[in-house]
């Protein structure tokens, strides 16, 4: 397992050789989405991965800051192919299952069956159980029992990809070095025609395109902005175009 967790992985690509051109009217579109988002609360706003650490309040917990970073990472690992509501509930259940404090020691000591029993509502829960155990071991052996603070180190952990890595850096460390592109960001930016040619289903290309022209100060906010928009309005199936000002304003080519 140790050798497996240390297997080399290709470094995360930092930028495009030639920047993608900024889409026409992108700022108007972005501000319109932001205005719409200010009027409703989406699941990501109350149960997103960034909020899981707020429930780790045990003042006697060892390495409490490390624990909060760990919880952010575990929550992101559980979130793949899983709705925020289910992920949020699974983190709460996992905390209780391992003794009330979701620490590295607790995860390492827990049997796989204990972890699986807590997270079995999540997609691919058996695989995620293995990833969590192997990641916990890697954190102990390679990162001084803490969550690493670089994208390449995060993506070297079992089950951690670019989206999780960039979001973990933002939420656990307050470091913004890239955009976390999930299915919502990928789908919505392609529906808006921001990628020429389309990058739909290719999140790394979507990320590199966006990072090449979107101002850096927006890199950390675009994910929760578009995730919430995608959960409530611009859904995968039957998007609520009648509720979207981009549709009536002629700013969305997919309306």
Coordinates of N, CA and C in Angstrom, one line a residue:
X1 N 0.8 -1.2 0.0 CA 0.0 0.0 0.0 C 0.9 1.3 0.0
X2 N 1.9 1.2 0.8 CA 2.8 2.4 0.8 C 3.4 2.7 -0.6
X3 N 3.9 1.7 -1.2 CA 4.4 1.9 -2.6 C 3.4 2.5 -3.5
X4 N 2.1 1.9 -3.4 CA 1.0 2.3 -4.2 C 0.7 3.8 -4.0
X5 N 0.7 4.3 -2.7 CA 0.3 5.6 -2.4 C 1.4 6.6 -2.9
X6 N 2.6 6.1 -3.1 CA 3.7 7.0 -3.6 C 4.0 6.9 -5.0
X7 N 3.1 6.2 -5.8 CA 3.4 6.0 -7.2 C 3.4 7.4 -7.9
X8 N 4.3 7.6 -8.8 CA 4.4 9.0 -9.4 C 3.2 9.3 -10.3
X9 N 2.8 10.6 -10.3 CA 1.7 11.0 -11.1 C 2.2 12.2 -11.9
X10 N 1.7 12.4 -13.1 CA 2.1 13.5 -14.0 C 1.7 14.8 -13.3
X11 N 2.6 15.8 -13.3 CA 2.3 17.1 -12.6 C 1.1 17.7 -13.3
X12 N 0.4 18.5 -12.5 CA -0.8 19.2 -13.0 C -0.4 20.3 -13.9
X13 N -0.9 20.4 -15.0 CA -0.5 21.4 -16.0 C -1.0 22.8 -15.5
X14 N 0.0 23.8 -15.5 CA -0.3 25.0 -14.9 C -1.0 26.0 -15.8
X15 N -0.7 26.0 -17.1 CA -1.4 27.0 -18.0 C -1.3 26.6 -19.5
X16 N -2.1 27.2 -20.3 CA -2.1 26.9 -21.7 C -0.9 27.6 -22.3
X17 N -0.3 27.1 -23.4 CA 0.7 27.7 -24.1 C 0.2 29.0 -24.8
X18 N -1.0 28.9 -25.3 CA -1.7 30.1 -26.0 C -3.0 30.3 -25.2
X19 N -3.2 31.4 -24.6 CA -4.4 31.6 -23.8 C -5.7 31.6 -24.7
X20 N -6.7 31.0 -24.1 CA -8.0 31.0 -24.8 C -8.6 32.4 -24.8
X21 N -9.2 32.9 -25.8 CA -9.7 34.3 -25.8 C -10.9 34.4 -24.9
X22 N -10.9 35.5 -24.2 CA -12.1 35.8 -23.3 C -13.4 35.9 -24.1
X23 N -14.4 35.2 -23.7 CA -15.7 35.2 -24.4 C -16.3 36.6 -24.4
X24 N -17.0 36.9 -25.5 CA -17.7 38.2 -25.6 C -18.8 38.3 -24.5
X25 N -18.9 39.4 -23.9 CA -19.9 39.7 -22.8 C -19.8 38.8 -21.6
X26 N -18.6 38.2 -21.4 CA -18.5 37.2 -20.2 C -18.7 37.9 -18.9
X27 N -18.3 39.2 -18.8 CA -18.5 39.9 -17.5 C -19.9 40.2 -17.2
X28 N -20.7 40.5 -18.3 CA -22.1 40.8 -18.1 C -22.8 39.5 -17.7
X29 N -22.4 38.4 -18.3 CA -23.0 37.1 -18.0 C -22.7 36.7 -16.6
X30 N -21.4 36.8 -16.2 CA -21.0 36.5 -14.8 C -21.7 37.3 -13.8
X31 N -21.8 38.6 -14.0 CA -22.5 39.4 -13.0 C -24.0 39.1 -12.9
X32 N -24.6 38.7 -14.1 CA -26.0 38.3 -14.1 C -26.2 37.0 -13.3
X33 N -25.3 36.1 -13.4 CA -25.4 34.8 -12.6 C -25.2 35.2 -11.1
X34 N -24.3 36.0 -10.8 CA -24.1 36.4 -9.5 C -25.3 37.1 -8.8
X35 N -25.9 37.9 -9.6 CA -27.2 38.6 -9.2 C -28.3 37.5 -8.9
X36 N -28.4 36.6 -9.8 CA -29.4 35.5 -9.6 C -29.1 34.7 -8.4
X37 N -27.8 34.3 -8.2 CA -27.4 33.5 -7.1 C -27.7 34.2 -5.7
X38 N -27.7 35.5 -5.7 CA -27.9 36.3 -4.5 C -29.3 36.1 -4.0
X39 N -30.2 35.6 -4.8 CA -31.6 35.6 -4.5 C -32.1 34.2 -4.1
X40 N -31.2 33.2 -4.1 CA -31.6 31.9 -3.6 C -30.5 31.2 -2.9
X41 N -30.9 30.2 -2.0 CA -29.9 29.4 -1.3 C -29.9 28.0 -2.0
X42 N -28.7 27.6 -2.4 CA -28.5 26.3 -3.0 C -27.9 25.3 -2.0
X43 N -28.1 24.0 -2.3 CA -27.5 23.0 -1.4 C -26.0 23.2 -1.1
X44 N -25.2 23.7 -2.1 CA -23.8 23.9 -1.9 C -23.6 25.0 -0.8
X45 N -24.5 25.9 -0.6 CA -24.4 27.0 0.3 C -24.5 26.6 1.8
X46 N -25.2 25.5 2.0 CA -25.4 25.0 3.4 C -24.8 23.7 3.7
X47 N -24.5 22.9 2.6 CA -24.0 21.6 2.8 C -22.8 21.2 1.9
X48 N -22.2 22.3 1.4 CA -21.0 22.1 0.5 C -19.8 21.6 1.3
X49 N -18.8 21.0 0.6 CA -17.6 20.5 1.3 C -16.9 21.5 2.1
X50 N -17.0 22.7 1.8 CA -16.3 23.8 2.5 C -16.8 23.9 3.9
X51 N -18.1 23.5 4.2 CA -18.7 23.7 5.4 C -18.5 22.5 6.4
X52 N -18.0 21.4 5.9 CA -17.9 20.2 6.8 C -17.0 20.5 8.0
X53 N -16.0 21.3 7.8 CA -15.0 21.5 8.9 C -15.6 22.3 10.0
X54 N -16.6 23.1 9.8 CA -17.2 23.9 10.8 C -17.9 23.1 11.9
X55 N -18.1 21.8 11.7 CA -18.7 21.0 12.7 C -17.7 20.3 13.5
X56 N -16.4 20.5 13.2 CA -15.4 19.9 14.1 C -15.0 20.9 15.1
X57 N -15.7 20.8 16.3 CA -15.6 21.9 17.3 C -15.0 21.4 18.6
X58 N -14.5 20.1 18.7 CA -13.9 19.6 19.9 C -12.7 20.3 20.3
X59 N -12.7 21.2 21.4 CA -11.5 21.9 21.7 C -10.3 21.1 22.1
X60 N -10.6 19.8 22.5 CA -9.5 18.9 23.0 C -9.0 18.1 21.9
X61 N -9.5 18.2 20.7 CA -9.1 17.3 19.6 C -7.6 17.6 19.3
X62 N -6.8 16.6 19.1 CA -5.4 16.8 18.8 C -5.3 17.4 17.4
X63 N -4.3 18.3 17.2 CA -4.1 19.0 15.9 C -5.4 19.4 15.3
X64 N -6.1 20.3 16.0 CA -7.5 20.6 15.6 C -7.5 21.3 14.2
X65 N -6.5 22.2 13.9 CA -6.5 22.8 12.6 C -6.2 21.7 11.5
X66 N -5.3 20.8 11.8 CA -5.1 19.7 10.9 C -6.3 18.9 10.7
X67 N -7.1 18.7 11.8 CA -8.4 17.9 11.6 C -9.3 18.6 10.7
X68 N -9.4 20.0 10.8 CA -10.3 20.7 9.9 C -9.9 20.6 8.5
X69 N -8.6 20.7 8.2 CA -8.1 20.5 6.9 C -8.4 19.1 6.4
X70 N -8.2 18.1 7.3 CA -8.5 16.7 6.9 C -9.9 16.5 6.6
X71 N -10.8 17.1 7.3 CA -12.3 16.9 7.1 C -12.6 17.5 5.7
X72 N -12.0 18.7 5.4 CA -12.3 19.3 4.1 C -11.9 18.3 3.0
X73 N -10.7 17.7 3.1 CA -10.2 16.7 2.1 C -11.1 15.5 2.1
X74 N -11.5 14.9 3.2 CA -12.3 13.7 3.2 C -13.7 14.1 2.6
X75 N -14.2 15.2 2.9 CA -15.5 15.6 2.4 C -15.5 15.7 0.8
X76 N -14.4 16.3 0.3 CA -14.2 16.4 -1.1 C -14.1 15.0 -1.8
X77 N -13.4 14.1 -1.1 CA -13.2 12.8 -1.6 C -14.5 12.0 -1.7
X78 N -15.4 12.3 -0.7 CA -16.7 11.6 -0.7 C -17.7 12.3 -1.7
X79 N -17.4 13.5 -2.1 CA -18.4 14.2 -2.9 C -18.4 13.8 -4.4
X80 N -17.4 13.1 -4.8 CA -17.4 12.6 -6.2 C -18.6 11.8 -6.5
X81 N -19.4 12.1 -7.6 CA -20.6 11.4 -8.0 C -21.6 11.3 -6.9
X82 N -21.6 12.3 -6.0 CA -22.5 12.3 -4.9 C -23.1 13.7 -4.6
X83 N -24.4 13.8 -4.3 CA -25.0 15.1 -4.1 C -24.5 15.7 -2.7
X84 N -24.5 17.0 -2.6 CA -24.0 17.7 -1.4 C -24.7 17.2 -0.2
X85 N -26.0 17.0 -0.3 CA -26.8 16.6 0.9 C -26.3 15.2 1.4
X86 N -26.0 14.3 0.5 CA -25.6 13.0 0.9 C -24.2 13.0 1.5
X87 N -23.3 13.8 0.8 CA -21.9 14.0 1.3 C -21.9 14.5 2.7
X88 N -22.7 15.6 2.9 CA -22.7 16.3 4.2 C -23.1 15.3 5.3
X89 N -24.2 14.6 5.0 CA -24.7 13.6 6.0 C -23.7 12.5 6.3
X90 N -22.9 12.1 5.3 CA -21.9 11.0 5.4 C -20.8 11.5 6.3
X91 N -20.4 12.7 6.1 CA -19.3 13.3 7.0 C -19.7 13.3 8.4
X92 N -20.9 13.7 8.7 CA -21.4 13.7 10.1 C -21.5 12.3 10.6
X93 N -21.9 11.4 9.8 CA -22.0 10.0 10.3 C -20.7 9.4 10.5
X94 N -19.7 9.7 9.6 CA -18.4 9.2 9.8 C -17.7 9.7 11.0
X95 N -17.9 11.0 11.3 CA -17.4 11.6 12.5 C -17.8 10.8 13.8
X96 N -19.1 10.5 13.8 CA -19.7 9.8 15.0 C -19.1 8.4 15.0
X97 N -19.0 7.8 13.8 CA -18.6 6.3 13.7 C -17.2 6.1 14.2
X98 N -16.3 7.2 14.1 CA -14.9 7.0 14.5 C -14.7 7.6 15.9
X99 N -15.8 8.0 16.6 CA -15.6 8.4 18.0 C -15.9 9.8 18.3
X100 N -16.4 10.6 17.3 CA -16.8 12.0 17.6 C -15.9 13.0 17.1
X101 N -14.6 12.6 16.8 CA -13.7 13.6 16.2 C -13.0 12.9 15.0
X102 N -13.1 13.6 13.9 CA -12.6 13.1 12.6 C -11.2 13.4 12.5
X103 N -10.3 12.7 13.2 CA -8.9 13.0 13.1 C -8.2 11.9 12.3
X104 N -6.9 12.2 12.0 CA -6.1 11.2 11.3 C -6.0 9.9 12.1
X105 N -5.7 10.0 13.4 CA -5.6 8.8 14.3 C -6.9 8.0 14.2
X106 N -8.0 8.7 14.3 CA -9.3 8.0 14.3 C -9.5 7.2 13.0
X107 N -9.2 7.8 11.8 CA -9.3 7.2 10.6 C -8.4 6.0 10.4
X108 N -7.2 6.1 10.9 CA -6.2 5.0 10.8 C -6.6 3.9 11.7
X109 N -7.2 4.2 12.8 CA -7.6 3.1 13.7 C -8.9 2.4 13.3
X110 N -9.7 3.1 12.6 CA -11.0 2.5 12.2 C -10.9 1.4 11.2
X111 N -11.7 0.3 11.5 CA -11.8 -0.7 10.5 C -12.5 -0.2 9.2
X112 N -12.1 -0.8 8.1 CA -12.8 -0.5 6.8 C -14.3 -0.6 6.9
X113 N -14.8 -1.6 7.7 CA -16.2 -1.8 7.8 C -16.9 -0.6 8.5
X114 N -16.2 0.0 9.4 CA -16.7 1.2 10.2 C -16.9 2.3 9.2
X115 N -15.8 2.6 8.4 CA -15.9 3.7 7.5 C -16.9 3.4 6.4
X116 N -17.0 2.2 5.9 CA -17.9 1.9 4.8 C -19.4 2.1 5.3
X117 N -19.6 1.6 6.6 CA -21.0 1.8 7.1 C -21.4 3.2 7.2
X118 N -20.5 4.1 7.4 CA -20.8 5.5 7.6 C -21.1 6.2 6.2
X119 N -20.4 5.8 5.2 CA -20.4 6.5 3.9 C -21.1 5.7 2.8
X120 N -21.8 4.7 3.2 CA -22.4 3.8 2.1 C -23.5 4.4 1.3
X121 N -23.9 5.6 1.6 CA -24.9 6.3 0.8 C -24.3 7.1 -0.3
X122 N -22.9 7.2 -0.2 CA -22.2 7.9 -1.3 C -21.9 7.0 -2.5
X123 N -21.8 7.6 -3.6 CA -21.5 6.9 -4.8 C -20.1 6.3 -4.7
X124 N -19.9 5.0 -5.1 CA -18.6 4.3 -5.1 C -18.0 4.3 -3.7
X125 N -18.9 4.0 -2.7 CA -18.4 4.1 -1.3 C -17.4 3.0 -1.0
X126 N -17.4 1.9 -1.6 CA -16.3 0.9 -1.4 C -15.0 1.4 -1.8
X127 N -14.9 2.0 -3.0 CA -13.7 2.5 -3.5 C -13.2 3.7 -2.6
X128 N -14.2 4.5 -2.2 CA -13.8 5.6 -1.4 C -13.3 5.2 0.0
X129 N -13.8 4.1 0.5 CA -13.3 3.6 1.8 C -11.8 3.3 1.7
X130 N -11.5 2.6 0.6 CA -10.1 2.3 0.3 C -9.2 3.6 0.1
X131 N -9.8 4.5 -0.6 CA -9.0 5.8 -0.8 C -8.8 6.5 0.5
X132 N -9.8 6.6 1.3 CA -9.6 7.3 2.6 C -8.6 6.6 3.5
X133 N -8.6 5.3 3.6 CA -7.6 4.6 4.4 C -6.2 4.8 3.8
X134 N -6.0 4.7 2.5 CA -4.7 4.8 1.9 C -4.2 6.3 2.0
X135 N -5.2 7.2 1.8 CA -4.8 8.6 2.0 C -4.4 9.0 3.4
X136 N -5.1 8.4 4.4 CA -4.7 8.7 5.8 C -3.3 8.2 6.1
X137 N -3.0 7.0 5.5 CA -1.7 6.4 5.7 C -0.6 7.3 5.0
X138 N -0.9 7.8 3.8 CA 0.0 8.6 3.1 C 0.3 10.0 3.8
X139 N -0.8 10.5 4.4 CA -0.6 11.8 5.2 C 0.3 11.5 6.4
X140 N 0.1 10.4 7.0 CA 1.0 10.1 8.2 C 2.4 9.9 7.8
X141 N 2.6 9.2 6.7 CA 4.0 8.8 6.3 C 4.7 9.9 5.5
X142 N 4.0 10.6 4.7 CA 4.7 11.5 3.8 C 4.5 13.0 4.1
X143 N 3.5 13.4 4.8 CA 3.1 14.8 5.0 C 3.0 15.2 6.5
X144 N 3.7 14.6 7.3 CA 3.7 15.0 8.8 C 2.3 15.0 9.4
X145 N 1.5 14.1 9.0 CA 0.1 14.0 9.5 C -0.8 15.2 9.2
X146 N -0.5 15.9 8.1 CA -1.3 17.0 7.7 C -1.6 16.9 6.3
X147 N -2.6 17.7 5.8 CA -3.0 17.8 4.4 C -1.9 18.7 3.7
X148 N -1.4 18.2 2.6 CA -0.4 19.0 1.8 C -1.0 20.2 1.3
X149 N -0.1 21.2 1.0 CA -0.6 22.5 0.5 C -0.1 22.9 -0.9
X150 N 0.2 21.8 -1.7 CA 0.4 22.1 -3.1 C -0.5 21.2 -4.0
X151 N -0.8 21.6 -5.2 CA -1.7 20.8 -6.0 C -1.1 19.5 -6.4
X152 N 0.2 19.4 -6.7 CA 0.8 18.2 -7.1 C 0.8 17.2 -6.0
X153 N 1.1 17.6 -4.7 CA 1.1 16.7 -3.6 C -0.3 16.2 -3.3
X154 N -1.3 17.1 -3.4 CA -2.7 16.7 -3.2 C -3.1 15.6 -4.2
X155 N -2.7 15.9 -5.5 CA -3.1 14.9 -6.5 C -2.3 13.7 -6.5
X156 N -1.3 13.6 -5.7 CA -0.6 12.3 -5.5 C -1.3 11.4 -4.6
X157 N -2.3 11.9 -3.8 CA -3.0 11.1 -2.9 C -4.1 10.2 -3.6
X158 N -4.3 9.0 -3.1 CA -5.3 8.1 -3.7 C -6.7 8.7 -3.8
X159 N -7.3 8.8 -5.0 CA -8.6 9.3 -5.1 C -8.8 10.8 -5.2
X160 N -7.7 11.5 -5.2 CA -7.7 13.0 -5.3 C -7.4 13.4 -6.7
X161 N -8.3 14.1 -7.3 CA -8.0 14.7 -8.6 C -7.8 16.2 -8.6
X162 N -7.7 16.8 -9.8 CA -7.5 18.3 -9.8 C -8.6 19.1 -9.2
X163 N -9.8 18.8 -9.5 CA -10.9 19.5 -8.9 C -10.9 19.5 -7.4
X164 N -10.7 18.3 -6.8 CA -10.6 18.2 -5.3 C -9.4 18.9 -4.8
X165 N -8.3 18.8 -5.5 CA -7.1 19.4 -5.1 C -7.2 20.9 -5.0
X166 N -7.7 21.6 -6.1 CA -7.8 23.0 -6.1 C -8.8 23.5 -5.0
X167 N -9.9 22.8 -4.9 CA -10.9 23.2 -3.9 C -10.3 23.0 -2.5
X168 N -9.6 22.0 -2.3 CA -9.0 21.7 -1.0 C -8.0 22.8 -0.6
X169 N -7.2 23.2 -1.5 CA -6.2 24.3 -1.3 C -7.0 25.6 -0.9
X170 N -8.1 25.9 -1.6 CA -8.8 27.1 -1.3 C -9.5 27.0 0.1
X171 N -10.1 25.9 0.4 CA -10.9 25.8 1.6 C -10.1 25.4 2.8
X172 N -9.1 24.6 2.7 CA -8.3 24.1 3.8 C -7.2 25.0 4.1
X173 N -6.6 25.6 3.1 CA -5.4 26.4 3.3 C -5.5 27.9 2.9
X174 N -6.6 28.3 2.3 CA -6.8 29.7 1.8 C -5.9 30.0 0.7
X175 N -5.5 29.0 -0.1 CA -4.6 29.2 -1.2 C -5.4 29.0 -2.5
X176 N -5.3 30.0 -3.4 CA -6.0 29.9 -4.7 C -4.9 29.8 -5.8
X177 N -4.8 28.6 -6.4 CA -3.8 28.5 -7.5 C -4.5 27.9 -8.7
X178 N -5.8 27.7 -8.7 CA -6.5 27.2 -9.9 C -8.0 27.1 -9.6
X179 N -8.7 26.7 -10.6 CA -10.2 26.6 -10.6 C -10.6 25.2 -10.4
X180 N -11.5 24.9 -9.4 CA -12.0 23.6 -9.3 C -13.2 23.4 -10.2
X181 N -12.9 22.6 -11.3 CA -14.0 22.4 -12.3 C -14.7 21.1 -12.0
X182 N -15.9 21.1 -11.7 CA -16.7 19.9 -11.5 C -17.7 19.9 -12.7
X183 N -18.7 19.0 -12.6 CA -19.6 18.8 -13.7 C -20.5 20.1 -13.9
X184 N -20.8 20.8 -12.9 CA -21.6 22.0 -13.1 C -20.8 23.1 -13.8
X185 N -19.6 23.3 -13.4 CA -18.7 24.3 -14.0 C -18.5 24.0 -15.5
X186 N -18.2 22.7 -15.7 CA -17.9 22.2 -17.0 C -19.2 22.4 -17.9
X187 N -20.3 22.0 -17.4 CA -21.6 22.0 -18.2 C -22.0 23.4 -18.5
X188 N -22.0 24.3 -17.4 CA -22.5 25.6 -17.6 C -21.7 26.5 -18.5
X189 N -20.3 26.4 -18.3 CA -19.5 27.3 -19.1 C -19.5 26.8 -20.6
X190 N -19.8 25.6 -20.8 CA -19.9 25.1 -22.2 C -21.3 25.5 -22.8
X191 N -22.3 25.5 -21.9 CA -23.6 25.9 -22.4 C -23.6 27.4 -22.8
X192 N -22.8 28.1 -22.1 CA -22.7 29.6 -22.3 C -21.8 29.9 -23.6
X193 N -21.2 28.8 -24.1 CA -20.4 29.0 -25.3 C -19.0 29.6 -25.0
X194 N -18.5 29.4 -23.8 CA -17.2 30.1 -23.4 C -16.0 29.3 -23.9
X195 N -16.2 28.1 -24.5 CA -15.1 27.3 -24.9 C -15.2 27.0 -26.4
X196 N -14.3 27.4 -27.2 CA -14.2 27.2 -28.6 C -12.9 26.5 -29.0
X197 N -13.0 25.2 -29.4 CA -14.2 24.3 -29.5 C -14.6 23.9 -28.1
X198 N -15.7 23.2 -28.0 CA -16.3 22.7 -26.8 C -15.3 21.8 -26.0
X199 N -15.4 22.0 -24.7 CA -14.6 21.1 -23.8 C -15.5 20.3 -22.9
X200 N -16.7 20.2 -23.2 CA -17.7 19.4 -22.4 C -17.2 18.0 -22.2
X201 N -17.1 17.6 -20.9 CA -16.6 16.3 -20.5 C -15.1 16.2 -20.4
X202 N -14.5 17.3 -20.6 CA -13.0 17.4 -20.5 C -12.6 18.5 -19.5
X203 N -12.8 18.2 -18.2 CA -12.7 19.2 -17.1 C -11.3 19.9 -17.1
X204 N -10.2 19.1 -17.4 CA -8.9 19.8 -17.4 C -8.8 20.8 -18.5
X205 N -9.4 20.6 -19.7 CA -9.3 21.6 -20.7 C -10.2 22.8 -20.3
X206 N -11.4 22.5 -19.7 CA -12.2 23.6 -19.3 C -11.5 24.5 -18.3
X207 N -10.8 23.8 -17.3 CA -10.1 24.6 -16.3 C -9.0 25.4 -17.0
X208 N -8.2 24.9 -17.8 CA -7.1 25.6 -18.4 C -7.6 26.8 -19.3
X209 N -8.7 26.6 -20.0 CA -9.3 27.7 -20.7 C -9.7 28.8 -19.8
X210 N -10.5 28.5 -18.8 CA -11.0 29.5 -17.8 C -9.9 30.2 -17.2
X211 N -8.9 29.5 -16.7 CA -7.8 30.1 -16.0 C -6.9 31.1 -16.9
X212 N -7.0 30.9 -18.2 CA -6.2 31.7 -19.1 C -6.8 33.1 -19.3
X213 N -8.1 33.3 -19.0 CA -8.7 34.6 -19.2 C -9.5 35.1 -18.0
X214 N -10.0 34.3 -17.2 CA -10.8 34.7 -16.0 C -9.9 35.4 -15.0
X215 N -10.2 36.6 -14.5 CA -9.3 37.2 -13.6 C -9.0 36.4 -12.3
X216 N -7.8 36.3 -11.8 CA -7.5 35.4 -10.7 C -8.3 35.6 -9.5
X217 N -8.8 36.8 -9.3 CA -9.6 37.1 -8.1 C -10.9 36.4 -8.1
X218 N -11.3 35.9 -9.3 CA -12.6 35.1 -9.4 C -12.4 33.6 -9.4
X219 N -11.1 33.2 -9.3 CA -10.9 31.7 -9.5 C -11.5 30.9 -8.3
X220 N -11.5 31.5 -7.1 CA -12.0 30.7 -6.0 C -13.5 30.8 -5.8
X221 N -14.1 31.8 -6.4 CA -15.6 32.0 -6.2 C -16.4 31.4 -7.3
X222 N -15.8 31.1 -8.5 CA -16.6 30.6 -9.6 C -17.2 29.2 -9.4
X223 N -16.5 28.4 -8.7 CA -17.0 27.0 -8.4 C -18.3 27.1 -7.6
X224 N -18.3 27.6 -6.4 CA -19.6 27.6 -5.6 C -20.7 28.5 -6.3
X225 N -20.2 29.5 -7.1 CA -21.2 30.3 -7.8 C -22.0 29.5 -8.8
X226 N -21.2 28.7 -9.7 CA -21.8 28.0 -10.7 C -22.4 26.7 -10.2
X227 N -21.8 26.1 -9.2 CA -22.4 24.9 -8.6 C -23.8 25.1 -8.1
X228 N -24.0 26.2 -7.4 CA -25.3 26.6 -6.9 C -26.3 26.9 -8.0
X229 N -25.8 27.6 -9.0 CA -26.6 28.0 -10.2 C -27.0 26.7 -10.9
X230 N -26.1 25.7 -11.0 CA -26.4 24.5 -11.7 C -27.4 23.6 -10.9
X231 N -27.3 23.7 -9.5 CA -28.2 22.8 -8.7 C -29.6 23.3 -8.8
X232 N -29.8 24.6 -8.9 CA -31.2 25.2 -8.8 C -31.8 25.6 -10.2
X233 N -30.9 26.3 -11.0 CA -31.5 26.8 -12.3 C -31.0 26.1 -13.5
X234 N -29.7 26.1 -13.7 CA -29.1 25.5 -15.0 C -28.8 24.0 -14.7
X235 N -29.9 23.3 -14.5 CA -29.7 21.8 -14.2 C -29.3 21.0 -15.4
X236 N -28.8 19.8 -15.1 CA -28.3 19.0 -16.3 C -29.5 18.6 -17.2
X237 N -30.6 18.3 -16.6 CA -31.8 17.9 -17.4 C -32.9 19.0 -17.1
X238 N -33.5 19.4 -18.1 CA -34.6 20.4 -18.0 C -34.2 21.6 -17.2
X239 N -33.2 22.4 -17.7 CA -32.8 23.6 -17.0 C -34.0 24.6 -17.0
X240 N -34.0 25.3 -15.9 CA -35.1 26.3 -15.7 C -34.8 27.6 -16.4
X241 N -34.8 27.6 -17.7 CA -34.5 28.8 -18.5 C -35.5 29.9 -18.3
X242 N -36.8 29.5 -17.9 CA -37.8 30.5 -17.6 C -37.4 31.3 -16.3
X243 N -36.5 30.8 -15.5 CA -36.1 31.5 -14.3 C -34.8 32.3 -14.5
X244 N -34.2 32.2 -15.7 CA -32.8 32.7 -15.9 C -32.9 33.9 -16.7
X245 N -32.2 35.0 -16.2 CA -32.2 36.3 -16.9 C -31.3 36.2 -18.1
X246 N -30.4 35.3 -18.2 CA -29.6 35.1 -19.4 C -30.4 34.7 -20.6
X247 N -31.5 33.9 -20.3 CA -32.3 33.5 -21.4 C -33.1 34.6 -22.0
X248 N -33.7 35.4 -21.1 CA -34.5 36.6 -21.6 C -33.7 37.7 -22.1
X249 N -32.4 37.7 -21.7 CA -31.6 38.8 -22.1 C -30.8 38.5 -23.4
X250 N -30.9 37.3 -23.9 CA -30.2 36.9 -25.1 C -28.8 36.6 -24.9
X251 N -28.3 36.3 -23.7 CA -26.9 36.1 -23.4 C -26.5 34.7 -23.3
X252 N -27.5 33.8 -23.4 CA -27.1 32.3 -23.4 C -27.5 31.7 -24.7
X253 N -26.5 31.2 -25.4 CA -26.7 30.6 -26.7 C -27.4 29.3 -26.6
X254 N -27.5 28.7 -25.4 CA -28.2 27.4 -25.3 C -29.6 27.5 -24.7
X255 N -30.1 28.7 -24.5 CA -31.4 28.9 -23.9 C -32.5 28.3 -24.9

